[in-house]
mmCIF file of C-alpha atoms in Angstrom:
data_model
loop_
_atom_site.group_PDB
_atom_site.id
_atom_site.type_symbol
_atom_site.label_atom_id
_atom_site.label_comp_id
_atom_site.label_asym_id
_atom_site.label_seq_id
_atom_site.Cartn_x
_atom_site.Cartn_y
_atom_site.Cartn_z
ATOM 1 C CA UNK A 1 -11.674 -14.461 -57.260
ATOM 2 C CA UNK A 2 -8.822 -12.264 -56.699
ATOM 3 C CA UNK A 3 -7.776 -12.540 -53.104
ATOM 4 C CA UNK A 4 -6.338 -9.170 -52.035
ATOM 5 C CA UNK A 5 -4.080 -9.036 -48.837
ATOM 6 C CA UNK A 6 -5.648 -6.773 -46.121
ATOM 7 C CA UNK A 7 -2.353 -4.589 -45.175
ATOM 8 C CA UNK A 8 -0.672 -5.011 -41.918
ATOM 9 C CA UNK A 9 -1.640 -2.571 -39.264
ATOM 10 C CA UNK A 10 0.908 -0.108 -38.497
ATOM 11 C CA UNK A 11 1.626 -0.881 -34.965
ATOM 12 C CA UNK A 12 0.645 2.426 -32.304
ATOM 13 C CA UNK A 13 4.453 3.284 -31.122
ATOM 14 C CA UNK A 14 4.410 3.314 -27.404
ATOM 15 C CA UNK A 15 3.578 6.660 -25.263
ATOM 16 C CA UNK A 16 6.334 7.745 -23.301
ATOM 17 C CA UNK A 17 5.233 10.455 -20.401
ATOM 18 C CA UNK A 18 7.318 12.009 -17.398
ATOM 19 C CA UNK A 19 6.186 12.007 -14.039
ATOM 20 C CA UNK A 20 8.368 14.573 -11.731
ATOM 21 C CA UNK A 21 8.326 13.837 -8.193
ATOM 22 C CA UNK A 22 9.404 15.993 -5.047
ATOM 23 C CA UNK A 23 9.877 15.318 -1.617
ATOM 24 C CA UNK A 24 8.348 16.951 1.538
ATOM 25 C CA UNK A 25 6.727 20.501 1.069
ATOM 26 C CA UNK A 26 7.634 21.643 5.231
ATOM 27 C CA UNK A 27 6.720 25.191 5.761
ATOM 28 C CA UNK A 28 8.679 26.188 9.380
ATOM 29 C CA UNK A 29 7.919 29.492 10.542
ATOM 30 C CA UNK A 30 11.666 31.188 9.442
ATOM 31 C CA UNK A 31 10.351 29.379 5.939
ATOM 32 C CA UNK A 32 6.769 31.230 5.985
ATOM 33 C CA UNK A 33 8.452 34.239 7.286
ATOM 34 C CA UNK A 34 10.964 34.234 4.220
ATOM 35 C CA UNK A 35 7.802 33.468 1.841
ATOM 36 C CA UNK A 36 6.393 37.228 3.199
ATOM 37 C CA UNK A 37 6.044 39.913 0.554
ATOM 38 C CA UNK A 38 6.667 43.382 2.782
ATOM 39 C CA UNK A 39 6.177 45.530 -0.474
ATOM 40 C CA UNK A 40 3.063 43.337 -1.973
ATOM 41 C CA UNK A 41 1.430 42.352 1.048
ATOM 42 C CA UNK A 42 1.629 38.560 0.568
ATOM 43 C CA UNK A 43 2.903 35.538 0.762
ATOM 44 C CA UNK A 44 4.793 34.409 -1.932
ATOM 45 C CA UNK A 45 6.538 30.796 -1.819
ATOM 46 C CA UNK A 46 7.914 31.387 -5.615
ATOM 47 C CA UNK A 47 11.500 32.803 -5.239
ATOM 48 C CA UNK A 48 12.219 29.722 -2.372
ATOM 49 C CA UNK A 49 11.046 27.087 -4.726
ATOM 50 C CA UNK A 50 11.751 28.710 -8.302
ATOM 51 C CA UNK A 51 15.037 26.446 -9.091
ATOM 52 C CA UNK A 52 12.950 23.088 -9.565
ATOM 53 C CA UNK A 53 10.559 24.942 -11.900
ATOM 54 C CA UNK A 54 11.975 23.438 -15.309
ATOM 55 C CA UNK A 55 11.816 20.085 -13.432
ATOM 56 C CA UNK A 56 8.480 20.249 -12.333
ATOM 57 C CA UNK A 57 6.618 22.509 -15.152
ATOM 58 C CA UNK A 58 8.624 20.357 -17.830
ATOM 59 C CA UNK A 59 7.619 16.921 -16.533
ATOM 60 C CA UNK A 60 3.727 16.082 -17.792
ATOM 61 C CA UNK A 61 2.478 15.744 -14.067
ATOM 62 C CA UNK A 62 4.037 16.727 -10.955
ATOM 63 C CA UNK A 63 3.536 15.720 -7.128
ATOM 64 C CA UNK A 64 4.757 15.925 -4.051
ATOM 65 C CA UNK A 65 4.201 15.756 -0.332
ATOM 66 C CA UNK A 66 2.223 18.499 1.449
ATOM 67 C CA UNK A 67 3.281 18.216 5.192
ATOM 68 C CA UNK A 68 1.706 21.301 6.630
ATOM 69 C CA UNK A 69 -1.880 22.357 6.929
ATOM 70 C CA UNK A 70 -3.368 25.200 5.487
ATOM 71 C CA UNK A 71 -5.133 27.988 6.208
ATOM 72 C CA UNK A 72 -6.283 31.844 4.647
ATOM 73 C CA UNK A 73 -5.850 33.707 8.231
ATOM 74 C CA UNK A 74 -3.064 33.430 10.867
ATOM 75 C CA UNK A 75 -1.685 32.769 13.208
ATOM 76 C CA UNK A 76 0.836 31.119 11.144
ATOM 77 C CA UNK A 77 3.032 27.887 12.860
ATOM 78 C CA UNK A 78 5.577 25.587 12.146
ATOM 79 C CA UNK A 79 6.743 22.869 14.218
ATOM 80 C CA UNK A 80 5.304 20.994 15.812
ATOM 81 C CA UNK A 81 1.673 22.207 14.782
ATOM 82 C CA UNK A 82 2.086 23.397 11.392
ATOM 83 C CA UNK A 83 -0.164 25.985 9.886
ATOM 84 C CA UNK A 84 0.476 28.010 7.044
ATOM 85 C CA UNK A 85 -0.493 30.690 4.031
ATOM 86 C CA UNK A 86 -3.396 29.412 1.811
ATOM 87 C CA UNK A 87 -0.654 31.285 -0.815
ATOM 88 C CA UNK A 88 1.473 28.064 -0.565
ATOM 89 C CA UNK A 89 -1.138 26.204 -2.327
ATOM 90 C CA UNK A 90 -1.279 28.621 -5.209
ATOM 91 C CA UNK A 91 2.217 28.999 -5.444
ATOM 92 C CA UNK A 92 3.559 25.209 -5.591
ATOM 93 C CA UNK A 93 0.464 24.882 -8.653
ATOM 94 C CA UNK A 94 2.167 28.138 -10.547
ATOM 95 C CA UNK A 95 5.013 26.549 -10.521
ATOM 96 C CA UNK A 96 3.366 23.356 -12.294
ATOM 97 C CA UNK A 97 2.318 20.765 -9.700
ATOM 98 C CA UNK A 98 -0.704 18.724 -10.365
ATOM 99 C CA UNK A 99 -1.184 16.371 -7.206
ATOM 100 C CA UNK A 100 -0.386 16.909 -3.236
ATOM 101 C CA UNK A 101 -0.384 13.571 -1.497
ATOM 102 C CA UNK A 102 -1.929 15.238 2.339
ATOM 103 C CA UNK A 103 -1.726 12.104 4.430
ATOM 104 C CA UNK A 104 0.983 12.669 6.889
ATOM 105 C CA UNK A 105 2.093 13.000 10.569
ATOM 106 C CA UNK A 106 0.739 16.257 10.619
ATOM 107 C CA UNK A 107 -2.007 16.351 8.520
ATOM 108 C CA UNK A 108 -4.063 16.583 11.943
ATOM 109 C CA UNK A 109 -2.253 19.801 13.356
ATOM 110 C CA UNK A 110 -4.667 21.701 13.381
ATOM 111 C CA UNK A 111 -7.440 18.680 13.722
ATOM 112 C CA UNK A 112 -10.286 17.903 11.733
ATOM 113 C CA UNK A 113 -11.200 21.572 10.517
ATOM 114 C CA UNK A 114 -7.586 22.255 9.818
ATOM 115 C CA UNK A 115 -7.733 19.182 7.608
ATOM 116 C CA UNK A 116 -11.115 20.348 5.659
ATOM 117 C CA UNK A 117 -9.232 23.632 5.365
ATOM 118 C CA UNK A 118 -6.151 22.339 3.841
ATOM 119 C CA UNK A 119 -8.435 20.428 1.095
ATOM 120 C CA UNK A 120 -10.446 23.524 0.614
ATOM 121 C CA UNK A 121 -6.894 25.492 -0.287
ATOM 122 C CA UNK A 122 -6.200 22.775 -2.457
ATOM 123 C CA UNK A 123 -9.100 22.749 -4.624
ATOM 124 C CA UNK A 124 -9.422 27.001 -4.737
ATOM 125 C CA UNK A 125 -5.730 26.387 -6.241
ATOM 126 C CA UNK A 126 -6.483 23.724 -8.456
ATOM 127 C CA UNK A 127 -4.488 20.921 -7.179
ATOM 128 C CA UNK A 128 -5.661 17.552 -6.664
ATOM 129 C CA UNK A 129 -4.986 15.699 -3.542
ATOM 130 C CA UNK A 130 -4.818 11.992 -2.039
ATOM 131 C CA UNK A 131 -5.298 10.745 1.328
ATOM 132 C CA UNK A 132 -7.255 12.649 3.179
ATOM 133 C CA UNK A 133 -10.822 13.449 3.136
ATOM 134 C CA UNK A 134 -13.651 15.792 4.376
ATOM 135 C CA UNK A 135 -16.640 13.642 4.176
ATOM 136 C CA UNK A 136 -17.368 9.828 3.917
ATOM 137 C CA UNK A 137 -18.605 10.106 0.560
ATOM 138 C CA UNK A 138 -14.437 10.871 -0.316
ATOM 139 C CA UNK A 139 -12.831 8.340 1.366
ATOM 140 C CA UNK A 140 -11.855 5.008 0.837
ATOM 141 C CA UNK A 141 -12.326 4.160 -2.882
ATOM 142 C CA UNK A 142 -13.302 7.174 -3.548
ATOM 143 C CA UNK A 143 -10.273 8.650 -2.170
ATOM 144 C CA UNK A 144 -8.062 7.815 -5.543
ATOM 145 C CA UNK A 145 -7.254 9.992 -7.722
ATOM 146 C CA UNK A 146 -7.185 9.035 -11.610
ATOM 147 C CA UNK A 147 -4.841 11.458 -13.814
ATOM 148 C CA UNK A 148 -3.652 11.794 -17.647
ATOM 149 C CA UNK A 149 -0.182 11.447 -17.433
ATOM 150 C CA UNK A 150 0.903 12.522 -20.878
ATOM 151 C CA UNK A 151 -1.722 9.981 -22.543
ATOM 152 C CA UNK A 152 -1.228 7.697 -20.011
ATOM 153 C CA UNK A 153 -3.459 6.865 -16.985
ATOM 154 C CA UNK A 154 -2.347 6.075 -13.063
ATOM 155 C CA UNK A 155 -4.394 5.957 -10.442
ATOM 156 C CA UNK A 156 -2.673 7.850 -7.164
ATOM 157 C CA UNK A 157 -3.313 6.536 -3.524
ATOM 158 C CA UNK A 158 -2.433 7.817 -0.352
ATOM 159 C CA UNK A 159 -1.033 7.052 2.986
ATOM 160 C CA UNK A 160 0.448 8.058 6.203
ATOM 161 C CA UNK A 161 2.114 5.505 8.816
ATOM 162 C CA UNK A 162 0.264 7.847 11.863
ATOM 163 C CA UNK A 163 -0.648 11.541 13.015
ATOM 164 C CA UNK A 164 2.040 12.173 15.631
ATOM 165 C CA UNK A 165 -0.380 10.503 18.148
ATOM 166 C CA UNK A 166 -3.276 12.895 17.378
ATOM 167 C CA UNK A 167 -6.607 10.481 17.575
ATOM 168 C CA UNK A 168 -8.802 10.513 14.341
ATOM 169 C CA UNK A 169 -11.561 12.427 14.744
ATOM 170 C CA UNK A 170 -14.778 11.062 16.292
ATOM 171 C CA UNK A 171 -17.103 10.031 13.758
ATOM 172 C CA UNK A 172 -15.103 10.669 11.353
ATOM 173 C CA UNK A 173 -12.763 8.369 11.346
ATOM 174 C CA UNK A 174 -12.616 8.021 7.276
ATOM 175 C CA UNK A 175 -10.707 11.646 7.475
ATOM 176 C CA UNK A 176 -7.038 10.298 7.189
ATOM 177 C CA UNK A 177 -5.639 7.239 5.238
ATOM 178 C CA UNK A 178 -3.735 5.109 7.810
ATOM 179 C CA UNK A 179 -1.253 2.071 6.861
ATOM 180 C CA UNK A 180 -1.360 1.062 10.400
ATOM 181 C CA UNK A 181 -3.802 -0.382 12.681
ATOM 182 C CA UNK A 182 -1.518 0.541 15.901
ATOM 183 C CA UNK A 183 -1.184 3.920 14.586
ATOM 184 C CA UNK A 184 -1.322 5.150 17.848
ATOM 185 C CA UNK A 185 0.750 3.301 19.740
ATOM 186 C CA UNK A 186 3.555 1.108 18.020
ATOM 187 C CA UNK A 187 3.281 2.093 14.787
ATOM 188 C CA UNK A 188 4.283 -1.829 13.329
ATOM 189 C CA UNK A 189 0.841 -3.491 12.149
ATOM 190 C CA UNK A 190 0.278 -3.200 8.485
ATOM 191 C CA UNK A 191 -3.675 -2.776 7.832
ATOM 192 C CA UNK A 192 -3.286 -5.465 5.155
ATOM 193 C CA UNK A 193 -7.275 -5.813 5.231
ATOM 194 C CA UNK A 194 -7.635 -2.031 3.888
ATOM 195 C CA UNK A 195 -4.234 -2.019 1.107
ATOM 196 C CA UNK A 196 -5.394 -5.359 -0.273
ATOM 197 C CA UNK A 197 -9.170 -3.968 -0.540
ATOM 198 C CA UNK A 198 -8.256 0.013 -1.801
ATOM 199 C CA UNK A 199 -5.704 -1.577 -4.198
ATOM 200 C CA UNK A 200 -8.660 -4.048 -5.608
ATOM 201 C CA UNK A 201 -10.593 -0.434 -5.791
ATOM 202 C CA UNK A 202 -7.536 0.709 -7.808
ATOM 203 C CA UNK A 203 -7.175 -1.783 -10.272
ATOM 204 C CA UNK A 204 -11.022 -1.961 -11.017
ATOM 205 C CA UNK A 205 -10.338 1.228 -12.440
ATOM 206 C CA UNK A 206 -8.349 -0.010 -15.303
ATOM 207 C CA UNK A 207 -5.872 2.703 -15.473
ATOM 208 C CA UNK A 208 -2.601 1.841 -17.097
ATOM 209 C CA UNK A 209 -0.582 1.899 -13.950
ATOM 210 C CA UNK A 210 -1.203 2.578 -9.900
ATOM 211 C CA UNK A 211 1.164 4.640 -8.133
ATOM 212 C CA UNK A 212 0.954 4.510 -3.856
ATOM 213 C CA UNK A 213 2.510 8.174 -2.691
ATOM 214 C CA UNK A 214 3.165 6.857 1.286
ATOM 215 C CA UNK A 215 4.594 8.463 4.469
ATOM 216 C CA UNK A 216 6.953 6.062 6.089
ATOM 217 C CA UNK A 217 10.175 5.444 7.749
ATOM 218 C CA UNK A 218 12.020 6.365 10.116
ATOM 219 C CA UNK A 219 13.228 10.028 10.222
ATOM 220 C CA UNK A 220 17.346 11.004 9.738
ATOM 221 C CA UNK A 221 17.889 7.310 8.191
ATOM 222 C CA UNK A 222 19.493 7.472 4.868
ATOM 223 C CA UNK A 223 18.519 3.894 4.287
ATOM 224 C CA UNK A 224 14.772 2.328 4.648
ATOM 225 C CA UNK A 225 14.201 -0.511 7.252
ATOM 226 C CA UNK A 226 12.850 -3.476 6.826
ATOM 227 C CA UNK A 227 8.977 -2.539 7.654
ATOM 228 C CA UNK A 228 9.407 -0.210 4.505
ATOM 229 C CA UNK A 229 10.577 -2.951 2.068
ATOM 230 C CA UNK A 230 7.732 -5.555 3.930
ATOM 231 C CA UNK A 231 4.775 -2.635 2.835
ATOM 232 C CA UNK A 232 6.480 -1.840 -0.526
ATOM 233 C CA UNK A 233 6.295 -5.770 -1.158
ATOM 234 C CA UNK A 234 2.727 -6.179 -0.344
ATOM 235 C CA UNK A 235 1.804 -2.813 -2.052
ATOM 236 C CA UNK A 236 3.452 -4.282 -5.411
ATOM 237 C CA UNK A 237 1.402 -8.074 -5.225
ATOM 238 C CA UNK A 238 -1.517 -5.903 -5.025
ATOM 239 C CA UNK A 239 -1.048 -3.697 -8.123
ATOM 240 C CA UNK A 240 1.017 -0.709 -7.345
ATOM 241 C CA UNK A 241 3.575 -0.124 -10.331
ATOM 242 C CA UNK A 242 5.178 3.220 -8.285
ATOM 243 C CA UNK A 243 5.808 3.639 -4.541
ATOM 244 C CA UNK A 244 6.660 7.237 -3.701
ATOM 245 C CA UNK A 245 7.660 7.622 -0.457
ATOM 246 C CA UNK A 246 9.099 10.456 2.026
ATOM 247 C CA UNK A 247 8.859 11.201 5.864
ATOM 248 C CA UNK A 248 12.619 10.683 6.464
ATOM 249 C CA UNK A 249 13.797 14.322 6.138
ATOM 250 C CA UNK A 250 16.980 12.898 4.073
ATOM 251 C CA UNK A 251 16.546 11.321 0.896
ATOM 252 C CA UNK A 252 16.686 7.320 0.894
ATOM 253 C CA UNK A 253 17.566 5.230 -1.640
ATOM 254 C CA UNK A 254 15.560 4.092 -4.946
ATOM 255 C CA UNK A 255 15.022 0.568 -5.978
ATOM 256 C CA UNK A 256 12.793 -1.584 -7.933
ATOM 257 C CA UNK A 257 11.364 -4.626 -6.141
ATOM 258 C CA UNK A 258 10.008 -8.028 -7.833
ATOM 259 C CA UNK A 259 7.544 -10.136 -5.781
ATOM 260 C CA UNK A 260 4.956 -12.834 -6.343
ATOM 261 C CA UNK A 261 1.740 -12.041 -6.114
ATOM 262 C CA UNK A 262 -1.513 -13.576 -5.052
ATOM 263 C CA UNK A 263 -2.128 -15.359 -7.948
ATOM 264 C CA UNK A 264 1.511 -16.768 -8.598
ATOM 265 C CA UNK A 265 2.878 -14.113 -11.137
ATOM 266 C CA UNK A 266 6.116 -12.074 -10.999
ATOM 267 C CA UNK A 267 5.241 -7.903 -10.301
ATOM 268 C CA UNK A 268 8.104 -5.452 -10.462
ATOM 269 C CA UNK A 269 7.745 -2.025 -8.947
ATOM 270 C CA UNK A 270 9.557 0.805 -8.851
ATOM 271 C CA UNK A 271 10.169 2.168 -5.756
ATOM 272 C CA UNK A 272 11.663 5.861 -4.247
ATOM 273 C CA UNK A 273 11.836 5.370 -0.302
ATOM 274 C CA UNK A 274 11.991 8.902 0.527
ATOM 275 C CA UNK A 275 13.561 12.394 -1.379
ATOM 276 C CA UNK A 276 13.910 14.213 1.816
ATOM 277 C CA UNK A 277 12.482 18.109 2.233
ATOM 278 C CA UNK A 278 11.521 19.652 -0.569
ATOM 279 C CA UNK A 279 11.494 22.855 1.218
ATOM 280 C CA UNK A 280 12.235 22.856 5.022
ATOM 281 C CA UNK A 281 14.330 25.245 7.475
ATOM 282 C CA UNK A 282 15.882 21.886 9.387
ATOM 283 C CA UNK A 283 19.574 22.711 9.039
ATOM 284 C CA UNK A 284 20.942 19.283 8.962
ATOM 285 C CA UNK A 285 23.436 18.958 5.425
ATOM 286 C CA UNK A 286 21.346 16.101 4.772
ATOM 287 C CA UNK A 287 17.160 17.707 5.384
ATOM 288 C CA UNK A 288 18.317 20.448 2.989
ATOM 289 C CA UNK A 289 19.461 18.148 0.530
ATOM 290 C CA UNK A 290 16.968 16.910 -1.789
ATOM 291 C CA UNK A 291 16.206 16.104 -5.408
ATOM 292 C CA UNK A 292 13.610 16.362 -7.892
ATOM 293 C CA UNK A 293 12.755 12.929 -9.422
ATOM 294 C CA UNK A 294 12.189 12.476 -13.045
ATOM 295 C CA UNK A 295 10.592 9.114 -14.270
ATOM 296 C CA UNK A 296 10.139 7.860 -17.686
ATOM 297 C CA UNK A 297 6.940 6.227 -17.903
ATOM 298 C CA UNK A 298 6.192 3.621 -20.859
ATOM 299 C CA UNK A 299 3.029 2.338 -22.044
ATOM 300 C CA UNK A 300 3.494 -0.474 -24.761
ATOM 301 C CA UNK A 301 -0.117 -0.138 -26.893
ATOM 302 C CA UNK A 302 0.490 -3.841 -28.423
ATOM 303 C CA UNK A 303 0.904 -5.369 -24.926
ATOM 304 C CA UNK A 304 -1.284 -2.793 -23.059
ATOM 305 C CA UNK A 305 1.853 -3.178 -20.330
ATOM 306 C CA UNK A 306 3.261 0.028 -18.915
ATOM 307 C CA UNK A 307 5.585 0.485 -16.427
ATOM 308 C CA UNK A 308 9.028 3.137 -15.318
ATOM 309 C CA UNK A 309 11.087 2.790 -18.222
ATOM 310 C CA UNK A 310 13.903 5.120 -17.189
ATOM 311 C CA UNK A 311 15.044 7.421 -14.367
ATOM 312 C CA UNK A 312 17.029 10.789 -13.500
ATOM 313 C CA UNK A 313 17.018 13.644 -11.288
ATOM 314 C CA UNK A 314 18.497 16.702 -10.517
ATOM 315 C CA UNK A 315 19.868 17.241 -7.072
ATOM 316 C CA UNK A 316 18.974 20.323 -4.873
ATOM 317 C CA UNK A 317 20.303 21.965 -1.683
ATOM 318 C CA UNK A 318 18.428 24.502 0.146
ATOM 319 C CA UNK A 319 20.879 27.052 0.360
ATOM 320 C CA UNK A 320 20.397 29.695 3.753
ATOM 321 C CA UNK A 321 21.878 33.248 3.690
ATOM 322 C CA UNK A 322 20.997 34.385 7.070
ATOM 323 C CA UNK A 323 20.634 38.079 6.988
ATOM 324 C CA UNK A 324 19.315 38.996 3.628
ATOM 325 C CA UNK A 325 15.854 39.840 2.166
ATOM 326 C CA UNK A 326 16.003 36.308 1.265
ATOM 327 C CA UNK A 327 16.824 33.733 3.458
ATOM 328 C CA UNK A 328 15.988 30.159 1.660
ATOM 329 C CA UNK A 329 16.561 29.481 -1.751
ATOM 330 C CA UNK A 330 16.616 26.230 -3.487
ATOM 331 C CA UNK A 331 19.161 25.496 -5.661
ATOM 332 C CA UNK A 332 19.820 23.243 -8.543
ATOM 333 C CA UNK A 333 22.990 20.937 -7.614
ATOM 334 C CA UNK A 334 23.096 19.499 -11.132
ATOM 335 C CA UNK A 335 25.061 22.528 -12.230
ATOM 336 C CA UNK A 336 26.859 25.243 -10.772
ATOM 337 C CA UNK A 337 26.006 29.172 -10.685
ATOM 338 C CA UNK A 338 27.787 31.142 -12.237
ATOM 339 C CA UNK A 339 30.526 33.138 -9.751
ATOM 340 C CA UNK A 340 28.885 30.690 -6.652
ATOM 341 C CA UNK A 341 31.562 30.998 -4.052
ATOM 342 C CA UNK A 342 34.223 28.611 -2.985
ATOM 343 C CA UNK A 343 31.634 27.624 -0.161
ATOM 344 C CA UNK A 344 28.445 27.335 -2.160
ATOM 345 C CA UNK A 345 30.622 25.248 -4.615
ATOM 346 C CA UNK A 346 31.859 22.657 -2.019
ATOM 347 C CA UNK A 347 27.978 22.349 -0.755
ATOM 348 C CA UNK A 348 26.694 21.523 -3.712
ATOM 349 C CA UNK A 349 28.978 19.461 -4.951
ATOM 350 C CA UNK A 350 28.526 17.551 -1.629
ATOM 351 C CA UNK A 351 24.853 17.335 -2.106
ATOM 352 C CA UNK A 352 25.185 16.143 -5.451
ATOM 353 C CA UNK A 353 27.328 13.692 -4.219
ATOM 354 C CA UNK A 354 24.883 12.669 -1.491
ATOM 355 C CA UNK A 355 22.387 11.908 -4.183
ATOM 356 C CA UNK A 356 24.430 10.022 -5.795
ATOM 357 C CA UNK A 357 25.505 7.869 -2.850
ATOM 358 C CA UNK A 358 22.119 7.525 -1.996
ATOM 359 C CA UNK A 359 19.888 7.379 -4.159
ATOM 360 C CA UNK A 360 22.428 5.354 -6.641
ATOM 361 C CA UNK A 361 22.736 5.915 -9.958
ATOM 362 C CA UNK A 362 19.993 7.448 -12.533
ATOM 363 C CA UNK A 363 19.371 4.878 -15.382
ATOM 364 C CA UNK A 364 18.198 8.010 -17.713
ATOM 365 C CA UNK A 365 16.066 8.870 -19.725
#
């Protein structure tokens, strides 16, 4: 008999995605006052924001840190119990985000009800959200989120170090997701009981990769502490490919970490400390300096490994011009406006240059 080869299987080529990631999303009152519409009657958070748009809609799925509370009647606040337009919500998905992480120091603000409010916002605009929840039934393992990210799939967890010494609700204690066990107090004590046991949720899921969005740190730092790299270690043993961090105000530097896990094998994670404000009114050069993060993520079909195969962003200052119809606006430090003055040329060159110093050097795409 005539033995005919069966041909070789062309091999899948790998999928290749982007994942765009943004720092803290701080509403102050001069910021929710700017985002006021006199002539439509609104609040509109577009024209403060707009310059990260080809970042953010171009990337396959976007996130970022939601550190205000929200709510569709006033009175609006910012610091230190931030409350703010239900219109922020809409706005930051227009503009193409896909994910809020809502575990942070002031996710309780406005307590419990604030909380349920802010989730509420976020589902009328269509966003998803991690770390925080309104009933049992969403926490814990329930309380990850599972997206397509441009054919490939990574589960997103959430966490905040504390809640500026707000207590968790009674009874409902499942409402925020805490790293710490002394989150009232010294703020030091991993809870290595609940990472190790949400992670094993995570990676029962099966998704390609696992990405951790956490609130950590210490504010005005430029560089993370040793508690940050301890967490980031134990997050990676237990399965987490991407740590996204923020909290700091300033952006912190980017790294990827190797570590030995539980069962003797070598992880490598990729890991983003902090990217400062994303929007803010703090006037520090550094809390209006920011940066919109661009991975590369790579899934290899023969190997079924994935992982951040490449890196860039594009540096941003929030630029103020006290005294006209528009006070904040965002700006892209990557290149520079046409006629931008002599001033506006020095900042962001120095903000670029921040980035750079601190956040080192992109490795592409």
């Amino acid at each position: 008999a005539v033995v005919t080869p069966s041909p070789t299987p062309t091999p899948q080529p790998p999928t290749t995605a982007t994942l765009a990631v943004c720092g803290d999303v701080m509403s102050h009152m001069p910021v929710t006052n700017d985002a006021w519409d006199e002539a439509q009657g609104i609040y509109d958070y577009t024209p403060i924001f707009e310059a990260a748009r080809p970042y953010v809609e171009g990337a396959d799925y976007a996130v970022a840190n939601l550190e205000t509370t929200l709510s569709t009647e006033g009175p609006y606040s910012g610091y230190p119990a931030f409350r703010s337009p239900s219109a922020l919500a809409e706005d930051l998905k227009e503009l193409g985000f896909d994910l809020m992480l809502t575990a942070n120091n002031h996710c309780l603000d406005q307590r419990y009800d604030g909380l349920v409010s802010t989730l509420d916002q976020l589902d009328q605009a269509g966003l998803a959200h991690v770390g925080t929840a309104r009933t049992a039934e969403e926490s814990g393992a329930a309380n990850i989120h599972v997206a397509d990210v441009g054919g490939i799939s990574v589960a997103f967890l959430g966490y905040t170090y504390g809640t500026n010494g707000i207590p968790l609700p009674e009874g409902r204690e499942y409402a925020v997701n805490l790293f710490n066990t002394d989150y009232m107090t010294t703020l030091s004590t991993p809870d290595t009981q609940r990472l190790e046991s949400d992670l094993a949720a995570a990676r029962a899921l099966d998704t390609d990769l696992i990405a951790v969005m956490i609130h950590w740190g210490v504010e005005y730092q430029t560089t993370q502490n040793s508690y940050q790299e301890e967490l980031a270690d134990l997050l990676i043993a237990n399965g987490a490919d991407l740590v996204l961090g923020g909290h700091s105000h300033v952006p912190q530097p980017i790294e990827t970490r190797t570590v030995t896990a539980a069962d003797g094998t070598q992880r490598t994670g990729f890991v983003c400390y902090s990217l400062g404000n994303f929007i803010s009114s703090q006037v520090d050069p550094l809390t209006d300096t920011t940066a919109v993060l661009t991975l590369e993520l790579t899934l290899d079909h023969e190997t079924g490994e994935a992982g951040v195969t490449g890196w860039s962003y594009a540096p941003m200052l929030m630029v103020r011009r006290d005294g006209t119809e528009r006070v904040f606006t965002l700006t892209d430090a990557s290149s520079l406006p046409v006629g931008a003055s002599d001033d506006l040329t020095r900042a962001l060159e120095e903000a670029a240059a921040n980035c750079d110093a601190i956040l080192g050097p992109a490795t592409g795409p």
